[in-house]
Amino acid sequence: MKDSFAKTANLLRQNLKGYLRSLNHWLLDTPERALLEAQQAAQRIKNIEREHFDNKKISLESVKYTENVMSYWQAYLDKNLTIIKIRLAEFQLSRRIVNISNSVLLEKLKVIDEVVEKYTIKDKLINNSALASTSQAIQINRSEINKQPGSSNINDIQVTPPSENTGVFPRSISKTVNRIKADFTPQAEEEFMRNYRISRNRTRMALRFLITLIIVPILAQNLSKYFLVIPIVERIRGDNTTQIFINSDMEKEALHELHNFEQGLKFEYLLKQAPPLDSEVMKGKIKDKAMEIAEGFNIKSSSDISNVFADLISLFSFGIIIALNKREIVILKSFMDTIVYGLSDSAKAFLIILFTDIFVGFHSPDGWEVLLEGLAEHLGLPASRNVMFFFIATFPVILNTIFKYWIFRYLSRLSPSALATLKEMDE
């Protein structure tokens, strides 16, 4: 027994050394590898510029392509720019750990900087268009103001009372006529198509980024758990049968399951369909069932321990996505604001009442209890009733206070009619 344990410990030590050695090589090679991938992505963009855009920037201003063709090249460009952004961040982070100095790396950085600087303006324009869609302020056309006689600067404009601006026709009719005239101008169709393309591209980017925020952490959690964390945990735990249960609740559950099995055998014996309880056959069945239960809970314990580390990896991947996609966050926020503000007042009040009743209503403690029990079971923690009741007694109250403050501070200013509808529905 001692020899087998020593062999297992020695094998585990050798495997751990091999992992550390490979990890060290991977870490030392990270700056060069990340910079090489970024340089390859930049070179792919330059190849497309040379072959299809006459060595100019990938845009409609360089070469006139159809909408579908330009959409294809735009997606290819965004993909490679994202690769450059991620690999440069990885290169900068790894340089703080690994000190390197190489003239070849400088040449690669020059190639990357040429591409990045060329498409920096594009990112700023997309950000400005996304921010402008959420602004509700009135914009002043400075070119028209400058055409007015006697006014060379916007600060020179004199504000006249409404009574002096009133003409022969009401102001609303004048605005309607001006809008009709604007619709018949030669640039109206082009302006409409340009706004339509911007809105469509912004919607696509928002939906794609939202799907990425959901799918990538889930994939990271599952792949890291089954291909990285669980093998390491099983190697560390080994065949140690003394640490089957990681908390008292699992032990109670296993004993309850074994007790039910024994009661089932007793019931079969009373029906004359099983051997006596004190026979060797009966003891063998109980022992086999106990071994089966122990094996099942041993696997469950390893899975619960792995969930902790896999969830941390998933959270880390989510944080990386947020940190590297600030432009997409602005576009997603604009997209969500458009959806929320586009709802009717009744729909806004309905959603507010629905969410408040679910999370802070009088029947929400049952839902919070189920949620906390599921979380404790997922992480392999004992479901302490005192901790859960304390959480239920405090957190929904704090959440309700924050929500009421939001309604008082912001909803009353953004949508007073929705606030009035909410009060009527509550009453």
XYZ file of C-alpha atoms in Angstrom:
427
model
C 0.000 0.000 0.000
C 2.791 2.418 0.898
C 4.717 1.530 -2.287
C 1.689 2.217 -4.473
C 1.093 5.522 -2.695
C 4.735 6.510 -3.181
C 4.558 5.618 -6.890
C 1.381 7.657 -7.296
C 2.922 10.634 -5.503
C 6.077 10.391 -7.625
C 4.039 10.176 -10.839
C 1.964 13.165 -9.788
C 5.125 15.122 -8.980
C 6.614 14.346 -12.396
C 3.409 15.324 -14.190
C 3.273 18.549 -12.225
C 6.859 19.353 -13.159
C 6.016 18.666 -16.806
C 3.026 21.008 -16.619
C 5.118 23.737 -15.016
C 7.876 23.314 -17.582
C 5.451 23.559 -20.522
C 3.705 26.512 -18.861
C 7.056 28.271 -18.452
C 7.909 27.761 -22.138
C 4.460 28.978 -23.163
C 4.819 32.087 -20.980
C 8.272 32.930 -22.334
C 7.035 32.592 -25.910
C 3.859 34.621 -25.342
C 5.178 38.091 -26.419
C 6.635 36.840 -29.707
C 3.625 34.613 -30.422
C 1.082 37.372 -29.716
C 2.984 39.934 -31.780
C 3.377 37.484 -34.663
C -0.374 36.832 -34.797
C -1.096 40.579 -34.669
C 1.426 41.192 -37.472
C -0.147 38.434 -39.578
C -3.605 39.991 -39.140
C -2.227 43.413 -40.142
C -0.548 41.870 -43.178
C -3.828 40.258 -44.235
C -5.500 43.677 -44.142
C -2.679 45.191 -46.231
C -3.006 42.342 -48.760
C -6.715 43.060 -49.174
C -5.959 46.766 -49.618
C -3.367 46.002 -52.303
C -5.418 43.427 -54.210
C -8.922 44.917 -54.056
C -8.689 48.589 -52.994
C -5.693 49.919 -54.975
C -3.512 50.202 -51.852
C -6.108 52.442 -50.229
C -8.211 52.143 -47.106
C -10.958 49.483 -47.049
C -14.007 51.702 -47.533
C -16.504 52.797 -50.157
C -14.464 55.956 -50.703
C -11.584 53.944 -52.176
C -13.387 51.637 -54.623
C -17.062 51.467 -55.529
C -18.361 48.032 -54.587
C -21.904 46.769 -54.163
C -23.418 46.689 -50.701
C -23.057 42.919 -50.221
C -19.420 42.908 -51.359
C -18.567 45.824 -49.093
C -20.326 44.103 -46.184
C -18.108 41.039 -46.767
C -14.886 43.083 -46.725
C -16.103 45.067 -43.717
C -16.665 41.868 -41.718
C -13.202 40.623 -42.753
C -11.680 43.933 -41.667
C -13.449 43.933 -38.278
C -12.331 40.371 -37.626
C -8.652 41.140 -38.227
C -8.788 44.433 -36.307
C -10.211 42.517 -33.336
C -7.366 39.987 -33.584
C -4.838 42.839 -33.613
C -6.480 44.476 -30.600
C -6.518 41.253 -28.541
C -2.980 40.189 -29.449
C -1.537 43.633 -28.752
C -3.169 43.605 -25.324
C -1.696 40.138 -24.723
C 1.711 41.380 -25.911
C 1.674 44.409 -23.601
C 0.569 42.302 -20.624
C 3.177 39.606 -21.181
C 5.959 42.191 -21.632
C 5.463 43.236 -18.008
C 6.393 39.702 -16.982
C 8.892 38.715 -19.682
C 11.540 41.288 -20.636
C 12.386 41.046 -24.361
C 14.288 43.243 -26.793
C 14.512 42.350 -30.467
C 14.824 44.386 -33.662
C 12.491 41.952 -35.456
C 9.761 42.790 -32.974
C 10.173 46.485 -33.773
C 9.656 45.797 -37.485
C 6.471 43.876 -36.696
C 5.234 46.715 -34.510
C 5.783 49.169 -37.370
C 3.626 47.071 -39.698
C 0.906 46.823 -37.047
C 0.998 50.564 -36.282
C 0.533 51.448 -39.953
C -2.726 49.507 -40.063
C -3.980 50.579 -36.631
C -3.397 54.281 -37.260
C -5.157 54.071 -40.615
C -8.382 52.713 -39.093
C -8.427 54.758 -35.885
C -10.661 57.398 -37.509
C -13.163 54.714 -38.445
C -13.614 53.695 -34.809
C -14.120 57.313 -33.742
C -16.800 57.832 -36.377
C -18.699 54.740 -35.289
C -18.527 55.820 -31.668
C -19.804 59.293 -32.509
C -22.688 57.934 -34.573
C -23.673 55.568 -31.770
C -23.608 58.334 -29.198
C -25.491 60.732 -31.441
C -28.384 58.290 -31.827
C -29.131 58.395 -28.100
C -28.963 62.166 -27.771
C -32.284 63.915 -27.713
C -30.930 67.483 -27.701
C -31.758 69.921 -30.504
C -28.850 70.345 -32.954
C -28.278 73.771 -34.595
C -27.251 73.913 -38.237
C -24.342 76.340 -38.135
C -24.051 76.631 -41.914
C -27.598 77.956 -42.172
C -27.006 80.335 -39.292
C -23.922 81.740 -40.950
C -25.940 82.420 -44.103
C -28.244 84.768 -42.225
C -27.392 88.427 -42.684
C -25.743 90.156 -39.797
C -24.734 86.988 -37.975
C -21.196 85.694 -38.324
C -21.114 83.711 -35.109
C -23.584 81.596 -33.228
C -23.042 83.742 -30.172
C -24.373 86.766 -32.080
C -27.845 85.277 -32.449
C -30.507 87.212 -30.586
C -33.276 85.192 -29.025
C -36.645 86.765 -29.710
C -39.808 86.126 -27.770
C -42.287 83.587 -29.167
C -44.793 86.336 -29.904
C -42.323 87.999 -32.283
C -41.583 84.742 -34.148
C -45.226 84.080 -34.886
C -45.985 84.582 -38.557
C -49.008 84.211 -40.764
C -49.099 80.427 -40.421
C -48.633 78.397 -37.227
C -45.130 77.155 -36.492
C -46.121 73.474 -36.796
C -47.350 74.010 -40.354
C -44.088 75.735 -41.268
C -42.096 72.813 -39.849
C -44.229 70.349 -41.805
C -43.693 72.278 -45.038
C -39.951 72.462 -44.436
C -39.817 68.733 -43.755
C -41.694 68.012 -46.996
C -39.281 70.233 -48.900
C -36.335 68.401 -47.328
C -37.806 65.055 -48.411
C -37.830 66.189 -52.063
C -34.237 67.426 -52.137
C -31.759 65.414 -54.264
C -29.737 64.462 -51.176
C -32.757 63.111 -49.259
C -32.546 59.563 -50.605
C -28.793 59.394 -50.117
C -29.125 60.722 -46.561
C -31.872 58.219 -45.808
C -29.820 55.291 -47.126
C -26.763 56.438 -45.192
C -28.738 56.633 -41.932
C -30.323 53.276 -42.695
C -26.928 51.601 -43.210
C -25.544 53.132 -40.012
C -28.576 51.951 -38.034
C -28.441 48.465 -39.560
C -24.712 48.048 -38.929
C -25.112 49.332 -35.380
C -27.924 46.817 -34.741
C -25.864 43.953 -36.155
C -22.847 44.865 -34.041
C -24.988 45.186 -30.911
C -26.663 41.795 -31.411
C -23.375 40.116 -32.275
C -21.707 41.568 -29.195
C -24.658 40.571 -26.985
C -24.492 36.993 -28.259
C -20.729 37.011 -27.646
C -21.256 38.159 -24.049
C -23.559 35.184 -23.491
C -21.882 32.389 -25.446
C -18.180 32.997 -24.737
C -18.416 32.800 -20.894
C -20.605 29.676 -21.144
C -18.156 27.990 -23.506
C -15.216 29.072 -21.360
C -16.872 27.640 -18.251
C -17.721 24.272 -19.805
C -14.560 23.747 -21.845
C -12.233 24.758 -19.011
C -14.145 22.597 -16.562
C -14.149 19.340 -18.548
C -10.793 19.663 -20.329
C -8.633 21.498 -17.785
C -9.968 21.766 -14.242
C -11.562 18.336 -13.703
C -8.451 16.368 -14.864
C -6.254 18.434 -12.525
C -8.661 18.015 -9.575
C -8.941 14.257 -10.151
C -5.162 13.922 -10.296
C -4.749 15.851 -7.059
C -7.503 13.984 -5.223
C -6.513 10.602 -6.654
C -8.187 7.542 -5.168
C -8.448 8.996 -1.671
C -11.665 7.485 -0.295
C -11.531 9.384 2.985
C -12.440 12.712 1.346
C -15.548 11.654 -0.564
C -17.794 14.377 0.836
C -16.785 18.037 0.798
C -19.638 19.187 3.058
C -22.046 17.739 5.605
C -25.108 18.079 3.357
C -23.639 15.641 0.820
C -22.905 13.131 3.578
C -26.456 13.370 4.903
C -27.818 12.922 1.380
C -25.673 9.809 0.835
C -26.728 8.275 4.175
C -30.365 9.024 3.383
C -30.037 7.301 0.012
C -28.410 4.226 1.597
C -31.092 4.136 4.291
C -33.838 4.180 1.668
C -32.114 1.297 -0.124
C -32.021 -0.761 3.073
C -35.695 -0.030 3.717
C -36.490 -1.141 0.187
C -34.704 -4.457 0.764
C -36.597 -4.894 4.018
C -39.861 -4.290 2.219
C -38.936 -6.911 -0.393
C -38.077 -9.367 2.400
C -41.487 -8.866 4.007
C -43.057 -9.627 0.638
C -41.050 -12.893 0.540
C -39.080 -11.734 -2.509
C -35.670 -11.181 -0.897
C -33.282 -13.133 1.372
C -33.186 -12.442 5.139
C -31.661 -9.174 6.285
C -28.829 -10.864 8.208
C -27.692 -13.049 5.307
C -24.447 -12.606 3.408
C -26.332 -11.873 0.174
C -28.135 -8.947 1.786
C -24.910 -7.553 3.245
C -23.251 -7.860 -0.137
C -26.044 -5.894 -1.795
C -25.817 -3.138 0.813
C -22.033 -2.980 0.432
C -22.267 -2.763 -3.360
C -24.850 0.004 -3.050
C -22.638 1.883 -0.584
C -19.688 1.658 -3.009
C -21.901 2.899 -5.851
C -23.117 5.854 -3.764
C -19.551 6.677 -2.696
C -18.330 6.643 -6.297
C -21.182 8.881 -7.415
C -20.594 11.435 -4.661
C -16.852 11.347 -5.266
C -17.486 12.375 -8.878
C -19.960 15.019 -7.694
C -17.414 16.425 -5.229
C -14.800 16.738 -7.969
C -17.374 18.426 -10.204
C -18.370 20.920 -7.484
C -14.734 21.826 -6.781
C -14.150 22.258 -10.514
C -17.171 24.564 -10.791
C -15.454 27.127 -8.558
C -12.371 27.428 -10.780
C -14.337 27.116 -14.025
C -16.655 29.936 -12.933
C -13.637 32.127 -12.174
C -12.255 31.425 -15.651
C -15.653 32.247 -17.153
C -15.811 35.506 -15.174
C -12.262 36.356 -16.287
C -13.184 35.786 -19.954
C -16.243 38.012 -19.512
C -14.047 40.750 -18.050
C -11.609 40.484 -20.960
C -14.453 40.889 -23.461
C -15.708 43.973 -21.620
C -12.225 45.492 -21.383
C -11.350 44.964 -25.053
C -14.663 46.049 -26.605
C -15.443 49.512 -25.278
C -16.759 50.638 -28.646
C -19.191 47.690 -28.803
C -20.370 48.481 -25.267
C -21.302 52.014 -26.357
C -23.152 50.638 -29.376
C -24.937 48.004 -27.260
C -25.995 50.666 -24.752
C -27.348 52.795 -27.593
C -29.240 49.790 -28.967
C -30.769 48.968 -25.575
C -31.723 52.621 -25.001
C -33.468 52.664 -28.366
C -35.492 49.587 -27.453
C -36.399 50.786 -23.953
C -37.300 54.335 -24.953
C -39.262 53.007 -27.919
C -41.688 51.148 -25.635
C -45.020 52.663 -24.797
C -45.701 54.021 -21.313
C -47.946 51.065 -20.498
C -45.243 48.591 -21.560
C -42.625 50.382 -19.434
C -44.915 50.352 -16.387
C -45.752 46.669 -16.972
C -42.073 45.651 -17.131
C -41.234 47.694 -14.028
C -44.024 46.052 -12.008
C -43.078 42.589 -13.342
C -39.411 42.844 -12.334
C -40.092 44.472 -8.976
C -42.648 41.794 -8.038
C -40.229 39.029 -9.047
C -37.179 40.321 -7.189
C -38.535 42.456 -4.344
C -42.203 41.470 -4.086
C -43.907 39.804 -1.149
C -43.554 36.355 -2.781
C -39.905 36.813 -3.889
C -38.287 35.133 -0.785
C -39.218 31.691 -2.122
C -37.498 32.433 -5.402
C -34.390 33.796 -3.665
C -34.258 30.669 -1.476
C -34.364 28.349 -4.485
C -31.717 30.455 -6.236
C -29.362 30.432 -3.237
C -29.771 26.687 -2.694
C -28.960 26.053 -6.343
C -25.889 28.300 -6.140
C -24.645 26.575 -2.968
C -25.105 23.154 -4.559
C -23.320 24.312 -7.723
C -20.269 25.467 -5.734
C -20.300 22.526 -3.312
C -21.078 24.662 -0.277
C -23.412 23.704 2.584
C -26.794 25.427 2.278
C -26.840 27.285 5.580
C -30.388 28.335 6.454
C -29.219 31.217 8.636
C -27.095 32.716 5.858
C -29.917 32.384 3.318
C -32.521 33.925 5.621
C -30.172 36.809 6.459
C -29.559 37.438 2.766
C -33.285 37.314 1.980
C -34.032 39.694 4.849
C -31.516 42.323 3.681
C -30.703 42.177 -0.036
C -34.247 42.526 -1.488
C -34.846 45.467 0.852
C -31.674 47.202 -0.381
C -32.621 46.396 -3.984
C -36.098 47.804 -3.463
C -34.668 51.026 -2.003
C -32.308 51.463 -4.961
C -35.115 50.817 -7.410
C -37.429 53.342 -5.763
C -34.639 55.918 -5.791
C -34.127 55.273 -9.516
C -37.833 55.787 -10.159
C -37.856 59.000 -8.122
C -34.617 60.416 -9.537
C -34.553 59.373 -13.182
C -37.879 57.934 -14.369
C -39.790 61.022 -13.267
C -37.496 63.112 -15.449
C -37.115 60.800 -18.463
C -40.735 59.667 -18.787
C -43.272 61.387 -16.520
C -46.180 59.741 -18.334
C -44.719 56.277 -17.653
C -44.422 57.197 -13.970
C -48.078 58.274 -13.891
C -49.113 55.006 -15.588
C -47.038 53.059 -13.046
C -48.780 54.773 -10.117
C -52.211 54.040 -11.615
C -51.362 50.368 -12.175
C -50.027 50.036 -8.623
C -53.221 51.507 -7.208
